[in-house]
C-alpha positions as a printed Julia matrix, in Angstrom:
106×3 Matrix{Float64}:
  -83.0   109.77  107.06
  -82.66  105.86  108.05
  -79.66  104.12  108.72
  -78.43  103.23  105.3
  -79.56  106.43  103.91
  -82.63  106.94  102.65
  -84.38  109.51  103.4
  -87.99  110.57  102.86
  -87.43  112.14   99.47
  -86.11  109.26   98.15
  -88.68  107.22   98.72
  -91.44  109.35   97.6
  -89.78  110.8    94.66
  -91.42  109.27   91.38
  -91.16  112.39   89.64
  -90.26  112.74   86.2
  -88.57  115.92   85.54
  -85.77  117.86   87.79
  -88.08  120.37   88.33
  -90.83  118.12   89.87
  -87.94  116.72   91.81
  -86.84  120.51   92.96
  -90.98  120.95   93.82
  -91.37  118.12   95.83
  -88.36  118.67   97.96
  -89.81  121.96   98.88
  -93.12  121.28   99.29
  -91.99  118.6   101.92
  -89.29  120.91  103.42
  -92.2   123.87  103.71
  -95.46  122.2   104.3
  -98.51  124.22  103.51
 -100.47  125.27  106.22
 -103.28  126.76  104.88
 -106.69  124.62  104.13
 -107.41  126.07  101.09
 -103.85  125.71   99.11
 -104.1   121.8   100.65
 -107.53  121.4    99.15
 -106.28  123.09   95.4
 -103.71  120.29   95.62
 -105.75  117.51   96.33
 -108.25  118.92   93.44
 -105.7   118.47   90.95
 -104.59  114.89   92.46
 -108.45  114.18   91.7
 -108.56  115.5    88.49
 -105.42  113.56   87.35
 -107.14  110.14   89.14
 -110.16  110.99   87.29
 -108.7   111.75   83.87
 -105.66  109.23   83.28
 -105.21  110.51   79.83
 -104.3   113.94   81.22
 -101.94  112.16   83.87
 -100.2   110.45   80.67
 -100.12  113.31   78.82
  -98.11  115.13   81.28
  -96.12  112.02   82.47
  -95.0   112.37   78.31
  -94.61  115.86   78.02
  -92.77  116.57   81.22
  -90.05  113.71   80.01
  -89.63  116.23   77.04
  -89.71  119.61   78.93
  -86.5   118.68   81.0
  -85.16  121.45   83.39
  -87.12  124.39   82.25
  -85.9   126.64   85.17
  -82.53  125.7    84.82
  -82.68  126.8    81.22
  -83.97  130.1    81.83
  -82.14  131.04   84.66
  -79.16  130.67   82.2
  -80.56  132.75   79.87
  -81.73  135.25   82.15
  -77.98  135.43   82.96
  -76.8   134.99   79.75
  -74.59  131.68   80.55
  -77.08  129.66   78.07
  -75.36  127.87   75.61
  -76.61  126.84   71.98
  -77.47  122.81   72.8
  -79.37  125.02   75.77
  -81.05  127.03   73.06
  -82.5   124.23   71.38
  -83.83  122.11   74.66
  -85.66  125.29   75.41
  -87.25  125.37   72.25
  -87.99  121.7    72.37
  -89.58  123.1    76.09
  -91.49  125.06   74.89
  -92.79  123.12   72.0
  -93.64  120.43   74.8
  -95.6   122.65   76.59
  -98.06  123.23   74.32
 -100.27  120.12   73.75
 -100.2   120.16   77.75
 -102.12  123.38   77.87
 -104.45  123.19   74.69
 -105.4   119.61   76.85
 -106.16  121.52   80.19
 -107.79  124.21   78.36
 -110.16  121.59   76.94
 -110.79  120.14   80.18
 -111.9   123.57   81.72
């Protein structure tokens, strides 16, 4: 962290969803240290650089998905309430153009 503040994080973080948000922070609080985990990663940051209307895609559907863990934690606690109910439905329903895409691009 700098003198006004700003730390690391803060700059870097373009994410769109609070779980990307939650990811990031950890992966720069626990950096991998393994090559091949390292190289997985940069395959997908080439895949998304090579297909930009995958990168869209799940710029959009991320946006929609929201704070997925933070849903079902609550549910698996059974703290969810109904407005909770219905994000995780709209979740869900979000997640699926996102995986009939990747499937397509297997």
């Amino acid at each position: 962290m700098n003198e006004d503040g700003t730390s690391l994080l803060d700059v870097i973080d373009k994410t769109i969803s609070p779980m990307g948000s939650r990811m990031l922070r950890r992966w720069i609080l626990f950096p991998l240290k393994d090559v091949k985990p390292i190289e997985e990663r940069q395959n997908v940051v080439d895949f998304l650089f090579r297909k930009p209307e995958i990168k869209e895609l799940l710029e959009n559907q991320l946006g929609q998905i929201g704070d997925l863990e933070r849903i079902i934690s609550k549910v698996a606690v059974g703290r969810v309430s109904p407005r909770e109910v219905v994000q995780l439905k709209v979740a869900l329903k979000a997640i699926e153009p996102i995986k009939k895409d990747l499937h397509r691009e297997r």
